[in-house]
Coordinates of C-alpha atoms in Angstrom, one line a residue:
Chain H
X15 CA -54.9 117.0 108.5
X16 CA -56.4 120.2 108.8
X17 CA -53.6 122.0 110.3
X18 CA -51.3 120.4 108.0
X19 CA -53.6 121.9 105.2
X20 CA -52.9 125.5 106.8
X21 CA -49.8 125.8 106.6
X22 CA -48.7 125.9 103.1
X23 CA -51.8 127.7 102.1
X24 CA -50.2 130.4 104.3
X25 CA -46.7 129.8 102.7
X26 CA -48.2 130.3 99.3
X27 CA -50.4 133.4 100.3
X28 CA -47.0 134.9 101.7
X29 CA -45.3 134.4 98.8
X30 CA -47.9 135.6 96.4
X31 CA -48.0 138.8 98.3
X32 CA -44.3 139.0 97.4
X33 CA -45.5 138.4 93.8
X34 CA -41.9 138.4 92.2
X35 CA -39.1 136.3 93.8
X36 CA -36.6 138.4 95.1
X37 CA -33.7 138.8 92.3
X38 CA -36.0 140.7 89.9
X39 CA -36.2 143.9 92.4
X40 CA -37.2 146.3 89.9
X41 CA -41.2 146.1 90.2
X42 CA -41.8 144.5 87.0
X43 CA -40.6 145.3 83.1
X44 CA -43.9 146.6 82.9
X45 CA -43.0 150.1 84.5
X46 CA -40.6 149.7 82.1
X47 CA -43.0 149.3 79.2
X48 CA -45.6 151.8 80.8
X49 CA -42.6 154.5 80.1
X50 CA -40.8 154.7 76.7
X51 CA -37.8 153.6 75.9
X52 CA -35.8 150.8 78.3
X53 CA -35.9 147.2 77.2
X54 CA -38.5 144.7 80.0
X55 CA -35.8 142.7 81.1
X56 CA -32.3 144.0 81.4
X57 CA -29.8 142.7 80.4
X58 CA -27.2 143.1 82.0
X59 CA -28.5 141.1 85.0
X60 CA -29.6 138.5 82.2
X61 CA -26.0 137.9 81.3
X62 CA -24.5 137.5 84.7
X63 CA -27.0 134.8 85.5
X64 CA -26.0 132.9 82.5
X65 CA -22.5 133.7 82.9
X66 CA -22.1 132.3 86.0
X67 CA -23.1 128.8 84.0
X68 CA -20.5 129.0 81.3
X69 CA -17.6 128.8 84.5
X70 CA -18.8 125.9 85.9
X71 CA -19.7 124.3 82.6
X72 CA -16.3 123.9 81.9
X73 CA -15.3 122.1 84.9
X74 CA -17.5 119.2 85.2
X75 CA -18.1 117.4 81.5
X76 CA -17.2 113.9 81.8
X77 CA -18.6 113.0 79.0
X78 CA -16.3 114.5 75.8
X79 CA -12.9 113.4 77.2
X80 CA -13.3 110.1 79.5
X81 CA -16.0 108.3 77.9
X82 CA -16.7 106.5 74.3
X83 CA -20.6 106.6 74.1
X84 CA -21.9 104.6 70.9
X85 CA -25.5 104.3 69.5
X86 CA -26.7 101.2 67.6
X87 CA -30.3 99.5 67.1
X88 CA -32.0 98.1 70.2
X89 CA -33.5 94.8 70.2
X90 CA -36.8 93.8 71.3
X91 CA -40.2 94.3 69.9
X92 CA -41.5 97.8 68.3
X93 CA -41.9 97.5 64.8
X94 CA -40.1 100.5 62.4
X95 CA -39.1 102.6 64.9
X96 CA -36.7 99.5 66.8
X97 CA -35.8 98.5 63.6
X98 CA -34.7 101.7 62.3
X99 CA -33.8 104.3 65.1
X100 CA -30.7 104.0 67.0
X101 CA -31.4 104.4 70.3
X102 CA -29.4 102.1 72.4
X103 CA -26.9 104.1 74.3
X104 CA -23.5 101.8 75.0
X105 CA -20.8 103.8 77.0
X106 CA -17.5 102.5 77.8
X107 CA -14.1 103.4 79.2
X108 CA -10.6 102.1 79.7
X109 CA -10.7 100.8 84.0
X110 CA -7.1 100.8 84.7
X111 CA -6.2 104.4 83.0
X112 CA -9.4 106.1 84.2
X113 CA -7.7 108.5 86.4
X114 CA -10.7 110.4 87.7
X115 CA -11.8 107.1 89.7
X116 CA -9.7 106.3 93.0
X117 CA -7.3 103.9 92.2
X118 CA -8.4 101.3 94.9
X119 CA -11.9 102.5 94.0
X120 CA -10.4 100.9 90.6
X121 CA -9.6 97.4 92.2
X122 CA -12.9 96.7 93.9
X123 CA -15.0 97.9 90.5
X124 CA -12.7 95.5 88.2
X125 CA -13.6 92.4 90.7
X126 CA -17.4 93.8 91.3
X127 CA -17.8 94.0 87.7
X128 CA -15.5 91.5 86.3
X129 CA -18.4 90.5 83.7
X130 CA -19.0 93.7 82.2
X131 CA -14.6 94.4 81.2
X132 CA -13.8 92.9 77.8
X133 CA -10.7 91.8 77.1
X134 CA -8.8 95.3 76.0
X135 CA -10.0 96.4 80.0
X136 CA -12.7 98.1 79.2
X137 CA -16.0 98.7 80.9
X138 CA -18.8 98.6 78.8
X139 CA -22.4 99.6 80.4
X140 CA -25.4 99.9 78.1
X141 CA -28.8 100.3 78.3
X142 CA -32.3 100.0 75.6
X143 CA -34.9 100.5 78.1
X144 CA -36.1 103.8 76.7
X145 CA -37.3 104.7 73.3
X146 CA -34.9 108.1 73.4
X147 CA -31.5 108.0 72.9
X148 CA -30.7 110.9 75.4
X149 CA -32.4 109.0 78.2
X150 CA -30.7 105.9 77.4
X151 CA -27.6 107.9 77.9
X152 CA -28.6 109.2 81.2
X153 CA -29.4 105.4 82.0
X154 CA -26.1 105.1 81.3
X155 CA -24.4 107.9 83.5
X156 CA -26.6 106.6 85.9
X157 CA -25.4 103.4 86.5
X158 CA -21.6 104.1 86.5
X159 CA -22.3 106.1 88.9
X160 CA -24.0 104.1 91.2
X161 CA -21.5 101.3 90.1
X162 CA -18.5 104.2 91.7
X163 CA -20.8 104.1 94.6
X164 CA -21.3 101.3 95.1
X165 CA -17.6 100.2 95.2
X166 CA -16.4 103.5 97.2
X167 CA -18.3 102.6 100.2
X168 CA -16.2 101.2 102.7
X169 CA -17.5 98.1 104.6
X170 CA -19.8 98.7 108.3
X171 CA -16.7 98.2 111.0
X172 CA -18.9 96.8 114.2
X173 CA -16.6 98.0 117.1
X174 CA -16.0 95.5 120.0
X175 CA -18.4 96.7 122.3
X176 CA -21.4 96.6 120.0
X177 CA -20.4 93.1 119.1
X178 CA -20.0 92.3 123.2
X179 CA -23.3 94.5 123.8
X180 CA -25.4 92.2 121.2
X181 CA -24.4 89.0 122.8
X182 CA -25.3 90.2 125.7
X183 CA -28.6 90.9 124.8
X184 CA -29.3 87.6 123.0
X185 CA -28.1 86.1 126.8
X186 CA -30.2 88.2 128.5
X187 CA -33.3 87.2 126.2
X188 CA -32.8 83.6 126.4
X189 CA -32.1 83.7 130.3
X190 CA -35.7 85.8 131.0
X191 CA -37.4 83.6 128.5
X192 CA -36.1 80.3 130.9
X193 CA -36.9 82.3 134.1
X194 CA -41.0 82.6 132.6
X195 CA -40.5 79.4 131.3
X196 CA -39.7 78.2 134.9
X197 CA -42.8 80.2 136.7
X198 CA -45.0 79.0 134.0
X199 CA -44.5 75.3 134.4
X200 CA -44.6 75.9 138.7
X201 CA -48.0 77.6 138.2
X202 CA -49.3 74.7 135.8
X203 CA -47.9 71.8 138.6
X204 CA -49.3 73.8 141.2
X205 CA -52.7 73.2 139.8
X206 CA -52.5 69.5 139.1
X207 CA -54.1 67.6 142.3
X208 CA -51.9 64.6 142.8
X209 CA -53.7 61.4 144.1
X210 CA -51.9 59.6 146.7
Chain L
X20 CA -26.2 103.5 31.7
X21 CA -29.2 106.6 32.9
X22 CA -28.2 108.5 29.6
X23 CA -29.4 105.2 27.8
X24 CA -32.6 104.8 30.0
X25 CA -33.1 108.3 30.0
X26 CA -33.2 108.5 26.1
X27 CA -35.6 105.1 25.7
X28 CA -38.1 106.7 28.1
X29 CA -37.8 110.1 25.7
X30 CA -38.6 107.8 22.9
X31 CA -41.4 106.3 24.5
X32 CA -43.1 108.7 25.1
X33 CA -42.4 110.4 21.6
X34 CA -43.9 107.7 19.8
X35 CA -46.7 105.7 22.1
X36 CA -50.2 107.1 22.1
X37 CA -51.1 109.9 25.0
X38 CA -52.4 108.6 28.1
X39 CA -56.2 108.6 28.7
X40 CA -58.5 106.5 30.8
X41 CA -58.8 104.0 27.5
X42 CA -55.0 103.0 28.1
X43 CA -54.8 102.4 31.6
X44 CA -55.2 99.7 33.9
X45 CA -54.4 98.7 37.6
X46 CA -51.3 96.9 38.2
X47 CA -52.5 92.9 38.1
X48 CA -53.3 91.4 41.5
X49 CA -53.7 94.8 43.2
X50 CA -57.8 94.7 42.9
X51 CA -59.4 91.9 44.7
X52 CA -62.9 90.9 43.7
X53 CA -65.1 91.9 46.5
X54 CA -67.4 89.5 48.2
X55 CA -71.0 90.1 47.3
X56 CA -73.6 88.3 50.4
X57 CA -76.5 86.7 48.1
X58 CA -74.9 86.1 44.7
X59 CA -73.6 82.4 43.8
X60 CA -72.6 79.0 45.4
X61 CA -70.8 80.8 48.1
X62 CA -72.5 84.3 49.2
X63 CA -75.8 82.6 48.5
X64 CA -77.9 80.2 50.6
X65 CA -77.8 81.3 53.9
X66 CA -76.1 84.5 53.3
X67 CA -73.3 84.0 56.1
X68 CA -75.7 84.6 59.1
X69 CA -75.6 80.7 60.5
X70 CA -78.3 78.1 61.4
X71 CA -81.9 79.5 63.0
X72 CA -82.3 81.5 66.5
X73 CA -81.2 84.8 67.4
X74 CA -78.0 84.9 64.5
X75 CA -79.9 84.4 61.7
X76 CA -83.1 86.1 62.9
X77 CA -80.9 88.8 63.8
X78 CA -82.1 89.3 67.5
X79 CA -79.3 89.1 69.6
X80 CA -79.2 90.8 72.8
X81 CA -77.5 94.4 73.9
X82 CA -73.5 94.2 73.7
X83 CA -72.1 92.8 77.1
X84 CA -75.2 90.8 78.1
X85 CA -73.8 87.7 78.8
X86 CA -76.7 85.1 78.9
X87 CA -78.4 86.7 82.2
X88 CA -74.9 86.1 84.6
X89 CA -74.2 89.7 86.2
X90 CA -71.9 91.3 83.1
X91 CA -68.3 92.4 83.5
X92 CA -68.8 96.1 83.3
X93 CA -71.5 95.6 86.4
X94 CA -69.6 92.9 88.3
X95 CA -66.6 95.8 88.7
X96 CA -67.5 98.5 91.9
X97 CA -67.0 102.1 90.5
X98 CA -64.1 104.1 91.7
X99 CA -63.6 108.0 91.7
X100 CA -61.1 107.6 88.8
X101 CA -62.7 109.4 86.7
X102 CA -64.3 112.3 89.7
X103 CA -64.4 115.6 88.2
X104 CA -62.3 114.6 85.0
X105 CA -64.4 117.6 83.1
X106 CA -62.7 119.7 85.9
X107 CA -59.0 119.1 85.1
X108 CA -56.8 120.9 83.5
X109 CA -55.9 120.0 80.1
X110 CA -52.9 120.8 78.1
X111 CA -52.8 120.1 74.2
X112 CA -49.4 118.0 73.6
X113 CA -46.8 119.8 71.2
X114 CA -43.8 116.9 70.3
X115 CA -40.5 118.1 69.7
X116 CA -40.3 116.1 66.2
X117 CA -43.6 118.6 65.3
X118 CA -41.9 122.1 66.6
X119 CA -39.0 120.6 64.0
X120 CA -41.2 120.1 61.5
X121 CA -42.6 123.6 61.4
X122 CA -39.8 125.4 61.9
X123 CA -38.2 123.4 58.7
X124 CA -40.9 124.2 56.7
X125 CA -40.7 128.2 57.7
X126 CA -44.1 128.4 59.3
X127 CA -42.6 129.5 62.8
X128 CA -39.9 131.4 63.4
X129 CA -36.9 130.2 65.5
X130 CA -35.3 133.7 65.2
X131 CA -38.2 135.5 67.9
X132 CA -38.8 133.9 70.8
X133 CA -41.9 131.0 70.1
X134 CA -44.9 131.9 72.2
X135 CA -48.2 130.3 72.0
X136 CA -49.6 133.0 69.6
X137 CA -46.5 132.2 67.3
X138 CA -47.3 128.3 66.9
X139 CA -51.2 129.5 66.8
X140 CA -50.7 131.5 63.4
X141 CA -48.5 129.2 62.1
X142 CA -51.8 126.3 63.1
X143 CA -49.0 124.1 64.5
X144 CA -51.4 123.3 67.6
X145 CA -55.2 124.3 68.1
X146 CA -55.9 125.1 71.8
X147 CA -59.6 125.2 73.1
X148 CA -59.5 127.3 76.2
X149 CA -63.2 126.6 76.5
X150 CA -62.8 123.0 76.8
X151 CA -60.4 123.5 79.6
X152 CA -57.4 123.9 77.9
X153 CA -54.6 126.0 79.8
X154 CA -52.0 125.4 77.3
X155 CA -49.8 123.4 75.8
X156 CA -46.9 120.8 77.0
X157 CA -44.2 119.8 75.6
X158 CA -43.8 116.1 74.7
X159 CA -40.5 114.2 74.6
X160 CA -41.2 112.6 71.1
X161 CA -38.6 113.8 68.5
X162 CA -35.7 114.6 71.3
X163 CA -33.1 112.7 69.6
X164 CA -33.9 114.0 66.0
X165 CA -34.3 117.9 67.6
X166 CA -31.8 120.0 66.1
X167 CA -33.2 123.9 66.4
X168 CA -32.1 126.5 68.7
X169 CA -35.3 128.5 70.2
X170 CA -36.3 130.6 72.7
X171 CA -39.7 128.9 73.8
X172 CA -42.2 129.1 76.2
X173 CA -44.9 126.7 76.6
X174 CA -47.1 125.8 79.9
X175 CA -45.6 122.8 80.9
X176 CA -42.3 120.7 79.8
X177 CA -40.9 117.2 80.7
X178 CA -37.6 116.6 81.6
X179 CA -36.2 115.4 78.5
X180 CA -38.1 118.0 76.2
X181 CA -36.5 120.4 78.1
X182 CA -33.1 119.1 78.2
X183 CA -33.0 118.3 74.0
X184 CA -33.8 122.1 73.7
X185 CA -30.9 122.8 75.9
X186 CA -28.5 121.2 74.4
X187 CA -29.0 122.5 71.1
X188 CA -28.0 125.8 72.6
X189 CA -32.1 127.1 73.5
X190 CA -34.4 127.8 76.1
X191 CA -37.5 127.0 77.6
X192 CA -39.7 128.7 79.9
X193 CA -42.6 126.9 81.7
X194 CA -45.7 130.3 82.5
X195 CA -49.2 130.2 83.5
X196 CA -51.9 131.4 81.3
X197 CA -55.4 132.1 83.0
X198 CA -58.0 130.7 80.6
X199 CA -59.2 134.7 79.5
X200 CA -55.3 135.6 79.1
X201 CA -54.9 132.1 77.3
X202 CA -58.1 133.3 75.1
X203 CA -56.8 136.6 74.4
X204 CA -53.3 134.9 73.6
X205 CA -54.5 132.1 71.3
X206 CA -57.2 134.6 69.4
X207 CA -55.3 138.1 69.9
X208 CA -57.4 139.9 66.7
X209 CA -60.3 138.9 67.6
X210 CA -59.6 140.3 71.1
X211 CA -58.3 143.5 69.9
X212 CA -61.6 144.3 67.5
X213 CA -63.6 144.1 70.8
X214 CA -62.3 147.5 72.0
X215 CA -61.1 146.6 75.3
X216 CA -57.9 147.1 77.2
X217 CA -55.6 144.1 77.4
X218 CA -55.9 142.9 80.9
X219 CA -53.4 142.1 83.8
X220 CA -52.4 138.1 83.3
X221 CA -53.7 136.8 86.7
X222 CA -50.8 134.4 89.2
X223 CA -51.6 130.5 89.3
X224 CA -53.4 128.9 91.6
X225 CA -52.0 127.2 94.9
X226 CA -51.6 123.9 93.8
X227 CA -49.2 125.2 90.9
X228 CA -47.3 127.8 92.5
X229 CA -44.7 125.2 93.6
X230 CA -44.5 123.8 89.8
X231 CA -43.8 127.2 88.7
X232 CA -41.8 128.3 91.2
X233 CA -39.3 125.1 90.9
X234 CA -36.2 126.1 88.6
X235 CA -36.4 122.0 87.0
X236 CA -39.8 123.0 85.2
X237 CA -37.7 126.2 84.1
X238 CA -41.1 128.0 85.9
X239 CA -41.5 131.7 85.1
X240 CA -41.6 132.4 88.7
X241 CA -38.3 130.6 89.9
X242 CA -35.0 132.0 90.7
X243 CA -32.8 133.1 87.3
X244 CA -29.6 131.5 89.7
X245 CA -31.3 128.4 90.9
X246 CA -33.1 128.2 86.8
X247 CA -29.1 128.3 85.7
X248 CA -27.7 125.8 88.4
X249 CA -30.8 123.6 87.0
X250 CA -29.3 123.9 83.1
X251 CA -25.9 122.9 84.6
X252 CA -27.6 119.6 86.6
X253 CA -29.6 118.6 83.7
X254 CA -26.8 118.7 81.1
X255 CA -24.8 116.3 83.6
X256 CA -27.3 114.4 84.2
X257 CA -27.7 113.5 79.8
X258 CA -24.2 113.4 79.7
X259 CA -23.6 116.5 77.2
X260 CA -21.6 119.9 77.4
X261 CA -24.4 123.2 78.0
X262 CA -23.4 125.5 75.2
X263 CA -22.9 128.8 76.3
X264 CA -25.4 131.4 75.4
X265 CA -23.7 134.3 76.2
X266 CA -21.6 133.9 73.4
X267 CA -24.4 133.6 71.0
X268 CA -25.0 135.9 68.6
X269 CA -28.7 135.7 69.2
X270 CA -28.3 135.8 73.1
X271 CA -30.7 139.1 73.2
X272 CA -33.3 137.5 71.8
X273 CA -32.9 133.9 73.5
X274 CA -33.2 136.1 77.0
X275 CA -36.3 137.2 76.1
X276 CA -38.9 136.7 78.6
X277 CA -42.5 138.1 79.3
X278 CA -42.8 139.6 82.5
X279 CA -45.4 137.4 85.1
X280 CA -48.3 140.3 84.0
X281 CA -48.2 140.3 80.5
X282 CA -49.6 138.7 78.0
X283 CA -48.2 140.0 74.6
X284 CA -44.7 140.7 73.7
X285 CA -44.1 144.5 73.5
X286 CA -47.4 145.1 74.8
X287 CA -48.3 146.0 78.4
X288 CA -51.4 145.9 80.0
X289 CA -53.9 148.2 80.3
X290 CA -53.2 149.3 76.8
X291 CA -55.6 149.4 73.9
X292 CA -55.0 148.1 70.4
X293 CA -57.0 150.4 67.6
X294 CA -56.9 147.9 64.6
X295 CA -58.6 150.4 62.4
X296 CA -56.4 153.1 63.0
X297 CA -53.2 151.0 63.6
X298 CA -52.8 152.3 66.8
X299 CA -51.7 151.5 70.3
X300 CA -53.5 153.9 72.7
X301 CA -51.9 154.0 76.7
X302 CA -53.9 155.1 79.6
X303 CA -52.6 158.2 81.5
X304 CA -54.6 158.5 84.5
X305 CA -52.8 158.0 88.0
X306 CA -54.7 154.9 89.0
X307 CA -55.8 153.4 86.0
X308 CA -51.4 152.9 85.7
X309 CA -50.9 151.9 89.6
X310 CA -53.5 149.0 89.1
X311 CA -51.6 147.9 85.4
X312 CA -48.4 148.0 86.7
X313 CA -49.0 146.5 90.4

């Protein structure tokens, strides 16, 4: 315990010596201040870290195009605020036309799932566990995409010789248990004293 | 059909007698009789205090006795739940349905950046640093009504907080105030009347380096790449598109942040604020500037 204490105590002494992470070289705005003029933080280096945001913003939003996400009334108890606020989060897509899933990644989620398609083929998930909208939306996210998961994992092939090496072992276990058995049962006839 | 009803009313009050206390009454069935103990058939007799012994007499034992058996609140061993609770750190809730409120009503302004003095003059939270206060966190209720874009820093955030005031196009900033910087913050007048300079604002402790260092509490210490990679996770993770600030008209003003020493806004420390004179007076001596700015 004590050693494990050490160590991050160091780690943190370290890096409070260092006393600004790395990417703000210049010692501080406050030189900056200290002498007139020059803004604390500048901004140029400011905009390149957000920039770098904006790029990959644009690649990776599911949300707008592929999915229909409604809100409506949860159900439950909770008084005004069930009654009034709209914070169960239903999200649903079209399975067979949903080209950014696999398409026998497609298959195995319209069998797994079969209870959650309606009629028109699509795949409704919803979810009231929270009070807030937003994070009954990320429950929502959430569980297509374990659901995606869950169907793109391929099933455990056990190759011949593990199947032929487990056998073997259960023989092995049942034949020494027998061979104990045996020395056992000698030892406990040994002792008996037979009168003849 | 309202011009008709608005005219009757008009009439009305032309021609019926003005109201004073001698021509109103409360609305029938809206005052209830109160029950008076001692008075009549009912309240009378034995007053509502039961049959002899300890009820009537009015000599019952201590609350939680329970007749001699050992009571619940003994029966229960004590555990170090509460160890050292006067020793923890407390941090005065600010909901996001409460920032909304004040900055609808005008009494903080989402046009600076929203620092703890900000919502202090505008009495939208009270902080006690002397009860062991360090500041103020922000609280999830109001995330799906949250519609303003700001450039806030507060002491400590939740997830969801901080991903509302993302996604209306804002940002948050997670920073440690020492409880003399968090003083001086909350109380900045009365800090500048006492003559002295404003001092350096002093790192965390261990235990929260990590929390500010990690880029999900947006900490003031953590890497600006890793803090933008977090925005991008976040707004997958909610499911909505990260609006891009760089395009924003207000974009100097929402990249605002304090450096980890200072405590004021345009002010540095080691400089003294002469509220008499209205003037800001720096020091010029060699050292006195290595130790400010180190």
């Amino acid at each position: 315990l004590g050693s494990g204490l050490q160590s991050p105590c160091s780690m943190h002494r370290a890096e409070l010596s260092v006393k600004v992470p790395p990417s703000r070289s210049c010692p501080s705005g406050l030189c900056a201040l200290l002498q007139p003029g020059s803004s604390p933080f500048p901004a140029a280096h400011c905009k390149t870290s957000w920039e770098c945001v904006s790029r990959s913003a644009r690649c990776c939003s599911s949300l707008p195009a592929r999915l229909t996400v409604s809100y409506c009334r949860s159900s439950g108890p909770g008084g005004q605020h069930v009654n009034k606020v709209n914070t169960k989060a239903e999200v649903r897509f079209h399975l067979a036309s949903a080209d950014w899933i696999p398409e026998a990644v497609r298959q195995k989620m319209a069998s797994m799932h079969r209870n959650k398609i309606n009629r028109d083929g699509e795949l409704i998930v919803n979810s009231e566990e929270s009070r807030y909208q937003m994070r009954n939306l990320a429950i929502c996210l959430e569980k297509i995409r374990t659901m995606v998961t869950e169907a793109t994992e391929t099933p455990k092939v056990v190759s011949k010789e593990t199947t032929q090496k487990l056998i073997e072992r259960v023989e092995n276990m049942n034949r020494e248990r027998l061979r104990q058995k045996k020395i056992h049962s000698n030892i406990k006839q040994s002792r008996k004293a037979d009168f003849d | 059909m309202s011009g008709n009803g608005g005219n009757k009313a008009l009439e009305l009050l032309r021609s019926l007698p003005r109201v004073s206390l001698a021509n109103l009454r409360p609305s029938p069935g809206s005052k209830k009789r109160e029950r008076r103990r001692g008075r009549g058939r009912y309240g009378g007799r034995k007053c509502g205090r039961g049959h002899k012994g300890e009820r009537q007499r009015g000599n019952r034992p201590r609350l939680g006795f329970e007749g001699g058996q050992t009571p619940f609140y003994l029966v229960i061993p004590k555990y170090g739940f509460n160890d050292g609770h006067s020793r923890r750190r407390q941090y005065q809730p600010l909901s996001l349905q409460r920032l909304q409120y004040l900055i609808d009503l005008g009494r903080v302004d989402p046009t600076q950046p929203i620092d703890l003095t900000q919502l202090t003059n505008a009495r939208g939270v009270t902080v006690q640093p002397l009860k062991r206060d360090y500041g103020v966190q922000l609280v999830e209720e109001g995330a799906d009504i949250f519609s303003a874009k700001v450039n806030i820093e507060v002491q400590r955030a939740s997830e969801l907080a901080i991903a509302a005031i993302e996604k209306n196009g804002g940002v948050v900033t997670t920073s440690f105030y020492d409880p003399r910087s968090l003083e001086i913050l909350c109380k900045p007048v009365v800090f500048f009347l006492r003559g002295q300079p404003i001092p350096k604002r002093m790192l965390p402790p261990e235990d929260l380096v990590r929390y500010y260092t990690d880029a999900r509490n947006r900490g003031y210490l953590a890497d600006p790449s890793k803090v933008a990679e977090a925005r991008l996770e976040l707004a997958k993770k909610y499911g909505y598109v990260l609006p891009d600030i760089t395009k924003d008209e207000l974009f100097k003003m929402l990249s605002t942040r304090k450096d980890p020493r200072q405590i004021f806004f345009g002010l540095a420390p080691g400089w003294i604020v002469n509220m008499v004179d209205k003037k800001v007076l720096k020091p010029t001596d060699e050292r006195l500037l290595k130790y400010y700015s180190s």
